[in-house]
XYZ file of C-alpha atoms in Angstrom:
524
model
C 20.567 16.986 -11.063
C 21.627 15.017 -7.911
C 23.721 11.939 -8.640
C 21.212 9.529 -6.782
C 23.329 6.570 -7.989
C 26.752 7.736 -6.259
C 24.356 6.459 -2.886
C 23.291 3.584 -4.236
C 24.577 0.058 -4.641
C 23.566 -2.799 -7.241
C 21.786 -0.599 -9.651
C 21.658 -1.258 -13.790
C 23.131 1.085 -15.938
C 22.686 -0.407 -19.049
C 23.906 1.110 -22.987
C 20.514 1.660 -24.859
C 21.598 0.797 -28.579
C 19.319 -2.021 -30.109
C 17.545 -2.033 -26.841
C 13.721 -1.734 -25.483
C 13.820 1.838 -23.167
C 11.249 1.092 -20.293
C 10.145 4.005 -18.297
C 9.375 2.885 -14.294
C 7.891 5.319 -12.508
C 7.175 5.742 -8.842
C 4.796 8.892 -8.353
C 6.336 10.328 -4.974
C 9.751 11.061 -3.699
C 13.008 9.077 -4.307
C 12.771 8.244 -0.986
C 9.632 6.201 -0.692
C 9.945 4.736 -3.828
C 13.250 3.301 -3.564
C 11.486 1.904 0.231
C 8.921 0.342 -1.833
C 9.948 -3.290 -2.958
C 7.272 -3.851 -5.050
C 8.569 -1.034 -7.566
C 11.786 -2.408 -7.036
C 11.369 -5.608 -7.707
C 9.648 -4.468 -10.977
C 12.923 -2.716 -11.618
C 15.355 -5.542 -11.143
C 12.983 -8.038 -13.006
C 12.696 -5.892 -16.444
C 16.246 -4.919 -16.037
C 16.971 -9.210 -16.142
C 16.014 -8.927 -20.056
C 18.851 -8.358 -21.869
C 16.819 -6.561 -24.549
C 15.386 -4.127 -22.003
C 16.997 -0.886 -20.487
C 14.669 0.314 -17.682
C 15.223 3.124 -15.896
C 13.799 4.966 -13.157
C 11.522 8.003 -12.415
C 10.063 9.700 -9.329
C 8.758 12.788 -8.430
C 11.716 15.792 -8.692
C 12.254 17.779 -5.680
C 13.206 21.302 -7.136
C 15.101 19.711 -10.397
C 14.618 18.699 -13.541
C 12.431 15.827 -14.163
C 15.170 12.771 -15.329
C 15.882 9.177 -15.159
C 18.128 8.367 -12.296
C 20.518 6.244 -14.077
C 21.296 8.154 -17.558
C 19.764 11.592 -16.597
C 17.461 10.952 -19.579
C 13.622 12.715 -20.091
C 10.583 11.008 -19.862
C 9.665 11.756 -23.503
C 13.089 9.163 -24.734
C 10.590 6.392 -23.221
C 8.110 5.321 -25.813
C 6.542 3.014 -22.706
C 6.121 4.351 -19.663
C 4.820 2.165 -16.505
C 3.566 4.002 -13.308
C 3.857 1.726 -10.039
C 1.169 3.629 -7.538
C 1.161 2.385 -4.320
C -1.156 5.976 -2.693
C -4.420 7.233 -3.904
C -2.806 10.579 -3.285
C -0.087 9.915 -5.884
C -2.707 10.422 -8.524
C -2.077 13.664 -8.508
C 1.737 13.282 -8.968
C 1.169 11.001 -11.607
C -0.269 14.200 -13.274
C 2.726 15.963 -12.249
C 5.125 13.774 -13.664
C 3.663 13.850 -17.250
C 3.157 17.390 -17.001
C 6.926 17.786 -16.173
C 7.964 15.584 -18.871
C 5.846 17.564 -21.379
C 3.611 14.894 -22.663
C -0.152 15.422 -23.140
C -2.326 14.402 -20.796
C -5.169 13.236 -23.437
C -4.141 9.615 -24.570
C -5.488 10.573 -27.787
C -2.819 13.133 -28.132
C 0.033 11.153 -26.902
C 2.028 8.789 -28.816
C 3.794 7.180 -25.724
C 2.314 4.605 -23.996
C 1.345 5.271 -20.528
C 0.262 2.451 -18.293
C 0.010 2.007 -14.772
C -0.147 -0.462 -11.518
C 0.141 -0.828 -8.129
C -2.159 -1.581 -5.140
C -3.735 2.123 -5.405
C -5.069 1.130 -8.762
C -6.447 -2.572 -8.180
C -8.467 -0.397 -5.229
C -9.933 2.036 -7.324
C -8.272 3.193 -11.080
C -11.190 5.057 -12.093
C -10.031 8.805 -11.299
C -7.200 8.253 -13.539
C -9.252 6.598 -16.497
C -9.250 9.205 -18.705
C -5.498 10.001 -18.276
C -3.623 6.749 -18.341
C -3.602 4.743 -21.606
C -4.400 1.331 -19.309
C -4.237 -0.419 -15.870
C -2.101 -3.500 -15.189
C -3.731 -5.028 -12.245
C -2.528 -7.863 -10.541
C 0.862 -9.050 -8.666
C 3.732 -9.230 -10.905
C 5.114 -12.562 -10.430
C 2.082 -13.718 -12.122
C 1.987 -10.694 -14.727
C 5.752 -10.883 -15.515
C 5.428 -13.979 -18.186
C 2.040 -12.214 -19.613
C 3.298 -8.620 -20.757
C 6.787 -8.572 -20.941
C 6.556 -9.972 -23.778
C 3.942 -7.879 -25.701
C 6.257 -4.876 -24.275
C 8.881 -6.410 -26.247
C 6.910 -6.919 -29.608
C 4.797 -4.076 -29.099
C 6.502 -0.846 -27.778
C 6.667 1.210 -30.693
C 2.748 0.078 -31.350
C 0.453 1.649 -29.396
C -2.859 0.758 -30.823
C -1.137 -2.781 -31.127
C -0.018 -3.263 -27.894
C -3.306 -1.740 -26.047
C -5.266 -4.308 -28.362
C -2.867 -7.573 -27.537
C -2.966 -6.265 -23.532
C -7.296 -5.337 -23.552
C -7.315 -9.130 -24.652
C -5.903 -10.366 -21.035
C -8.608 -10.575 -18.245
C -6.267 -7.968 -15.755
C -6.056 -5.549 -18.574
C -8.062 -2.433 -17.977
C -8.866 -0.461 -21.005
C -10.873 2.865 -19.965
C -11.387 3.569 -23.599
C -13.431 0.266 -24.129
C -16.756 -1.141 -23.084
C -17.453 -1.730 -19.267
C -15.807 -5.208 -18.950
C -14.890 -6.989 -15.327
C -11.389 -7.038 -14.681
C -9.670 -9.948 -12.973
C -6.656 -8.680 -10.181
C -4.233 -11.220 -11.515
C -3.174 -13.253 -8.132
C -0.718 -16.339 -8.130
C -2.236 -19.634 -6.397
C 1.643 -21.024 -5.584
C 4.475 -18.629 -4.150
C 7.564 -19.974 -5.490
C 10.100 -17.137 -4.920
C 9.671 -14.285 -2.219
C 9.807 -10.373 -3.285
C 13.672 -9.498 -2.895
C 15.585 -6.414 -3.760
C 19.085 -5.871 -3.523
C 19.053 -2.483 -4.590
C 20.007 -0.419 -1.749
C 20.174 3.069 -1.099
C 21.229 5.503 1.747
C 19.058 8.308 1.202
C 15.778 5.393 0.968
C 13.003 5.916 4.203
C 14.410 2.264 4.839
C 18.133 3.235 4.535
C 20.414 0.877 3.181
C 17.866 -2.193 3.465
C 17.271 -5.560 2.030
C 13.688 -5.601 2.054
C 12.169 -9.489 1.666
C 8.516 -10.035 1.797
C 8.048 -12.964 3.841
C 4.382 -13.513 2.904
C 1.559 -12.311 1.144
C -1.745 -11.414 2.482
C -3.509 -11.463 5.559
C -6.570 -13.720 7.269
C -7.307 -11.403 10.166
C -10.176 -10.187 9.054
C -9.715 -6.501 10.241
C -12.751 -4.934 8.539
C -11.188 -1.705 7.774
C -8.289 -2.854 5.453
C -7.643 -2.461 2.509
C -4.766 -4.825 2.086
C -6.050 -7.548 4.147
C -8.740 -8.213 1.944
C -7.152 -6.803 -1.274
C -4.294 -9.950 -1.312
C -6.417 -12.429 0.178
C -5.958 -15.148 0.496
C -3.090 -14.919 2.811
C -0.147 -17.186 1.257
C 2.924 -18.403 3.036
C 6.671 -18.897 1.258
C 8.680 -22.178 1.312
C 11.749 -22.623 3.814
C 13.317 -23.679 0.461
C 12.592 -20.589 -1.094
C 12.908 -18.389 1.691
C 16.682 -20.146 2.235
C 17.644 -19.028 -1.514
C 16.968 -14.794 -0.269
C 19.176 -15.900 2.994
C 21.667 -16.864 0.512
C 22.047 -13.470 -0.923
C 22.035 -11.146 1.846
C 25.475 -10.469 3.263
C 27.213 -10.289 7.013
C 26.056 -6.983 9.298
C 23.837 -5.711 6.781
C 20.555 -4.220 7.482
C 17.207 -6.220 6.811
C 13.337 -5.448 6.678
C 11.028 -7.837 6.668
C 7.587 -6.979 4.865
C 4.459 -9.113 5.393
C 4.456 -10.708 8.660
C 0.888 -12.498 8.605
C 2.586 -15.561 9.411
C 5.057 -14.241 12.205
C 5.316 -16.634 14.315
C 5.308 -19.482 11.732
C 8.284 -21.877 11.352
C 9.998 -21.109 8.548
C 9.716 -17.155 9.066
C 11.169 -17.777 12.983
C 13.870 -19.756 11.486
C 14.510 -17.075 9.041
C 15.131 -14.884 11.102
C 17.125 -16.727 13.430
C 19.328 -17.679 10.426
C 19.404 -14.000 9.361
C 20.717 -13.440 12.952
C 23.669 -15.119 13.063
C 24.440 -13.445 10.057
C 25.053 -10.581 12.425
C 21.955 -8.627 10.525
C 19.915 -5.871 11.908
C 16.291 -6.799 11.625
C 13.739 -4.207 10.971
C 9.677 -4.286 11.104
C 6.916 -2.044 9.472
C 4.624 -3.243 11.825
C 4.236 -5.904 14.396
C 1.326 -8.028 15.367
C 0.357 -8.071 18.752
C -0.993 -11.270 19.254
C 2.062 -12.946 17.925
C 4.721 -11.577 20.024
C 5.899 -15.325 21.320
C 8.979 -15.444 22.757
C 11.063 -17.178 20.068
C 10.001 -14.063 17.303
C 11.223 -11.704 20.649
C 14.611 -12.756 20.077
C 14.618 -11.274 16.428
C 14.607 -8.240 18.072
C 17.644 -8.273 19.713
C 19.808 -5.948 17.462
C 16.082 -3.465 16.420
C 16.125 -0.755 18.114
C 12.082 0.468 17.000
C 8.903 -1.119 15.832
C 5.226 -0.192 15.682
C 2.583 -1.530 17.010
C -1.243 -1.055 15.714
C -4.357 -1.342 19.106
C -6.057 1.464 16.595
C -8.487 2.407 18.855
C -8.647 2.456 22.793
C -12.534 1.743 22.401
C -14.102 -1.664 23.470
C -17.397 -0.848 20.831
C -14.910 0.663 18.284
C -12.838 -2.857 18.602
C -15.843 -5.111 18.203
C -16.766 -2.645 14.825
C -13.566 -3.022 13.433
C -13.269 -6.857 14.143
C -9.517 -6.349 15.484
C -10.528 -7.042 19.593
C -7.718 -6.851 20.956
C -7.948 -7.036 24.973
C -5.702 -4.206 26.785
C -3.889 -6.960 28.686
C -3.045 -8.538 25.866
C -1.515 -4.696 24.699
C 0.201 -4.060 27.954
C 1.880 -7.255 28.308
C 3.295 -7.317 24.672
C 4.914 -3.357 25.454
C 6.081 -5.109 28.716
C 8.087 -7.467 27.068
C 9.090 -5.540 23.873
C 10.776 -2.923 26.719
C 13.728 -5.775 27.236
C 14.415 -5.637 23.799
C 14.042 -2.036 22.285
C 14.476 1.686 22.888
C 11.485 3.378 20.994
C 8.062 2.072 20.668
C 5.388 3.667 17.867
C 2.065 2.904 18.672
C -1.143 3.501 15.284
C -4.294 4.770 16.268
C -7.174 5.880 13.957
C -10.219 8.552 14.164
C -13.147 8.378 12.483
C -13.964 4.795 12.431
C -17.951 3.959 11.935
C -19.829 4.508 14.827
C -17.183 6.316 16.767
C -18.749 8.822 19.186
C -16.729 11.174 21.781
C -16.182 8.697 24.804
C -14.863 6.354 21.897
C -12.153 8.715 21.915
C -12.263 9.435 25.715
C -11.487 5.735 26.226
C -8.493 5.848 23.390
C -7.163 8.854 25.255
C -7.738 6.630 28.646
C -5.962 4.080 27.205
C -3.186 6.101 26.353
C -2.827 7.613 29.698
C -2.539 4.061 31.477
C 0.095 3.364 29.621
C 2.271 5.833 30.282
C 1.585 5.128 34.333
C 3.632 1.660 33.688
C 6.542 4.368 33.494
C 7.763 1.455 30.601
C 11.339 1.989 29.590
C 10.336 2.956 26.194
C 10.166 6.602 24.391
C 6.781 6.264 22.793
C 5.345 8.002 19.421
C 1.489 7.964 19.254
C 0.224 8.394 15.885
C -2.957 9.087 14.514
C -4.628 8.849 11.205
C -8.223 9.586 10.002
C -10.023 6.684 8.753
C -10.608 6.294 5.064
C -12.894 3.890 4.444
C -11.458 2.281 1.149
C -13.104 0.232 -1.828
C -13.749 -3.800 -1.573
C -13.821 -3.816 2.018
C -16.877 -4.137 4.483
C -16.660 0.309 5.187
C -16.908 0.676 1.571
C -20.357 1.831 2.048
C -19.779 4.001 5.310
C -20.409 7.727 5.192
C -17.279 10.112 4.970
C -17.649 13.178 7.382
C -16.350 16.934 6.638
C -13.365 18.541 7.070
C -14.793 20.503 9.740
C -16.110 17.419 11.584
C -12.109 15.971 11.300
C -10.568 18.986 12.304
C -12.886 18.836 15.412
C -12.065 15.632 16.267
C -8.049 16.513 15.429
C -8.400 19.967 17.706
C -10.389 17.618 21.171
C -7.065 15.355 20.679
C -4.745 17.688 20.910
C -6.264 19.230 23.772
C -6.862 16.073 25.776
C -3.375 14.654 25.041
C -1.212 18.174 25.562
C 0.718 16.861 28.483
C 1.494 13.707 26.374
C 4.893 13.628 24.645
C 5.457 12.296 21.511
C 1.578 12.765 19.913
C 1.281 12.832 15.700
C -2.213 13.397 14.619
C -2.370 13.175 10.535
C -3.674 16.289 8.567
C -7.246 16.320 8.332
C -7.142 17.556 4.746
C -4.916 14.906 3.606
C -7.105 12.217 4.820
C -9.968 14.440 3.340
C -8.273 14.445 -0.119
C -7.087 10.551 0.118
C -10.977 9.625 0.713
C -12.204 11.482 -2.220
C -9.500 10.068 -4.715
C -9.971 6.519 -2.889
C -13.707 6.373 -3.771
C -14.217 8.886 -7.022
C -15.262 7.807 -10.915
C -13.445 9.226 -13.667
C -15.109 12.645 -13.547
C -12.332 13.708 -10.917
C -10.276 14.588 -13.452
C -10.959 18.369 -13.179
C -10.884 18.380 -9.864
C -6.895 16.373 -9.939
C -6.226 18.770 -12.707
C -7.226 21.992 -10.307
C -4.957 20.684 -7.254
C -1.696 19.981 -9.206
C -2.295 23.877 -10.856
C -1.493 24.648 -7.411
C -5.457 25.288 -5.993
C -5.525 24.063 -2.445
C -8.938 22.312 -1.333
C -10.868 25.345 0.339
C -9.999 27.179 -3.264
C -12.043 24.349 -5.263
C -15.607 24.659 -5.017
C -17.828 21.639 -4.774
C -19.080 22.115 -8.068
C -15.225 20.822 -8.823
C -16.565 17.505 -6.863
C -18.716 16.660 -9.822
C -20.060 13.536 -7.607
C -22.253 15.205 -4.519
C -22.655 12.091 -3.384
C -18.901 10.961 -3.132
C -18.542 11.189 0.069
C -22.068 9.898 1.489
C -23.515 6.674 3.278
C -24.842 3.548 0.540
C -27.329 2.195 1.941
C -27.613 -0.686 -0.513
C -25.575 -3.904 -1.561
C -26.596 -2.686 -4.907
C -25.239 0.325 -4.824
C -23.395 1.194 -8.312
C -19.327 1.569 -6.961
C -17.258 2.735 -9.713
C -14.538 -0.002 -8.773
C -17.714 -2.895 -9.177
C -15.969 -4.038 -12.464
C -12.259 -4.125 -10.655
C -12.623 -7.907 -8.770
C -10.067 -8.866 -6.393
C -11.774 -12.352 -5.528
C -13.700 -10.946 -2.763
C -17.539 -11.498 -3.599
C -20.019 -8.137 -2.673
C -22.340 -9.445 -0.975
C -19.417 -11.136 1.615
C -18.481 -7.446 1.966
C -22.070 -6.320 2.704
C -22.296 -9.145 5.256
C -19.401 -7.947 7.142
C -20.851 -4.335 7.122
C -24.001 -5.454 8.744
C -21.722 -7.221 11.322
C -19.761 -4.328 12.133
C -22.653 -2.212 12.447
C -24.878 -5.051 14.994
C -20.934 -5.193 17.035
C -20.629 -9.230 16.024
C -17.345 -11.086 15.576
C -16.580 -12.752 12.603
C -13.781 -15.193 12.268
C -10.301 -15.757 10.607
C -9.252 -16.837 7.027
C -9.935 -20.741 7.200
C -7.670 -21.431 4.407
C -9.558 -23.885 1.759
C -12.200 -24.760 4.506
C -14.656 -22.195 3.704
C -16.357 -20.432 0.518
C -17.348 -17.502 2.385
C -15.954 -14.316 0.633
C -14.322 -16.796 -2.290
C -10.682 -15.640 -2.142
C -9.469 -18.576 -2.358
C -11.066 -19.642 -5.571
C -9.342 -16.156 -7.571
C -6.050 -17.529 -7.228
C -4.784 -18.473 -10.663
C -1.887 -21.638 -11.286
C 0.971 -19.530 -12.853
């Protein structure tokens, strides 16, 4: 097995005798997990407890399934805890406990198997009947709740699934139909921080800090902007302490940049600066590119930006209406500070038509005319319309329709350089684990056996009508009982919006009841 911790630095190797052993595992390669701070935070906060030893799983890439730190199977871990960030990683969650020769029938299993992550606060339901439980909710606030019925309760199953299916964000498939609360803190007292590092992570030797949670923008396709509503904001008190602990020249990503160009965030950075750091950025937001955050960038050499769609209808649908100018002036001035340039861009959005996409490639093509001093990546990804936001109830095409719209790209943008247009059957996959019910199961089971998707026939789909318009509020989701503070019919409302092209304003933060975010927050 490769020695993963030779490349790593601040990692926990701890001796196991008279200790708890805590699986954590992250259902995809060693490299996106250990880019995830989420799961590593997890990692670092369980590995705090003097009576626990956690160690750390992902998916094996031609080895032996093993912990990373003591090269240990998954079947020495009475509790095992899968952090799932990708609808698609259900299926390597099936993997994984394949490869470490457990059952996958809870009945049949003595180890306890629960899981979390954003992927199941969306929609758990397709791995209900696989997983023992769901842990829903954001672990500062689930941290003081479970740790320690883990520590009274690991060698109890039946014990510990009864203490946990008493807590409100405690999903028990195996018991009645109950609504389950995603457990959200009201007061942010201490930002996400890792100082596990790693050279072979996506994010390669990087001290990730979330800088905020949530987002108010309203953008009616995401999942994340109304799945951590209500967007929240750190202290420069607390955000100093992180500063504290990150050391000269090293390499830093900042995650969760709602509040960008916000005080404390711009001095952050400005302090991280003359620590001589190199500042990294998943993503950018354009309408926040002031130039006191512009100076942040001053050692990056990359960032992404996200117009997603070149379409004036398609922006007004979306609720993201972003005017070109406003586009082309940010790239102007992000050209003085950086060599490459990745711009998002989705298909498949509702109501998209052809000249939608003419006027995306259009858009496109002006750009490039600027002759900008930029190499540019253009990347596009298929639109899933995910659970508990306004497209929930929007109609999923085939894959015949996406590889249409994939193959009139690619023709129309040959003479571009730099083009990435997602796989059609991926995004086909993600949207039928994104919005399935439990009865996927045979269908998860057939795809990790190695069947590809034109091998499984629909019959396999169980649901015919997984993939089709709702044309009701009413309509039956199976992730109804999963609430993440965002009322229904607020969801519905914004659907009817999209659909009539109307605007619809920002998060007013504890000015408005309208989709009741604010009121899910709990004092922890």
């Amino acid at each position: 097995m490769k020695d993963y911790l030779k490349k790593e630095v601040n990692y926990y190797k701890k001796k196991w005798t008279g200790k708890v052993p805590i699986a954590l595992v992250f259902p995809n390669y060693y490299s996106v997990g250990m880019s995830n701070l989420g799961f590593l935070k997890i990692y670092e906060s369980l590995n705090h407890y003097e009576e626990i030893v956690c160690e750390r799983f992902f998916l094996p890439q031609g080895e032996k399934l093993r912990s990373i730190e003591s090269e240990r199977p998954l079947r020495d871990f009475n509790l095992i805890l899968f952090s799932i960030s990708f609808e698609v990683d259900y299926l390597n969650v099936v993997k994984i406990i394949k490869l470490g020769g457990l059952p996958l029938d809870p009945k049949k299993r003595k180890e306890i198997i629960l899981a979390g992550g954003v992927a199941t606060w969306s929609n758990p339901e397709p791995l209900a009947d696989i997983v023992d439980g769901f842990i829903l909710g954001e672990w500062e606030a689930l941290e003081k709740e479970v740790v320690p019925l883990f520590l009274s309760y690991f060698n109890h199953k039946k014990k510990l699934l009864s203490f946990l299916s008493e807590k409100n964000f405690f999903y028990n498939p195996r018991e009645a139909s109950q609504e389950i609360k995603v457990l959200k803190t009201k007061k942010l007292t201490s930002p996400l921080f890792s100082t596990l590092i790693s050279s072979e992570a996506e994010f390669t030797n990087t001290y990730l800090i979330e800088v905020s949670k949530g987002c108010g923008k309203n953008c009616r396709f995401c999942l994340a902007g109304f799945i951590y509503r209500p967007p929240r904001k750190f202290s420069w008190e607390s955000l100093n302490k992180v500063l504290e602990k990150i050391p000269l020249k090293a390499k830093v990503g900042l995650i969760g940049l709602e509040f960008v160009d916000n005080e404390e965030i711009l001095k952050l950075g400005q302090e991280l600066l003359k620590k001589e750091v190199v500042l990294t950025f998943s993503s950018l937001r354009i309408d926040a590119l002031k130039d006191e955050f512009l100076e942040l960038l001053k050692n990056t050499q990359s960032v992404a930006l996200a117009p997603e769609t070149g379409s004036s209808k398609l922006k007004k649908v979306i609720n993201k209406n972003l005017e070109e100018e406003q586009i082309l002036e940010a790239i102007n001035k992000l050209q003085k500070y950086l060599k490459k340039l990745k711009l998002y861009f989705m298909v498949n959005l509702p109501l998209e038509e052809e000249r939608d996409l003419w006027e995306t490639i259009s858009f496109i093509e002006r750009i490039l005319k600027y002759k900008f001093k930029l190499q540019f990546t253009f990347s596009f990804s298929f639109f899933v319309p995910k659970p508990h936001t306004p497209f929930q109830w929007m109609e999923f095409p085939t894959i015949e329709n996406l590889k249409h719209k994939e193959k009139f790209l690619r023709k129309n943008l040959s003479s571009v350089k730099g083009v990435k247009i997602e796989s059609p059957k991926e995004a086909f996959l993600q949207a039928i684990l994104s919005r399935g019910n439990r009865n996927l199961k045979s269908f998860i089971l057939a795809l990790t056996e190695k069947k590809g998707l034109s091998q499984i026939g629909k019959k396999d789909f169980i649901e015919p009508n997984i993939l089709k318009p709702y044309e009701k509020l009413e309509y039956p989701f199976p992730w109804d009982k999963i609430k993440v503070g965002i009322k229904k019919e607020y969801l519905w409302r914004e659907w009817q919006r999209a659909k009539a092209l109307e605007p619809s304003p920002f998060c007013q933060l504890g000015h408005c009841n309208s989709c009741s975010a604010c009121n899910s927050l709990e004092e922890v």
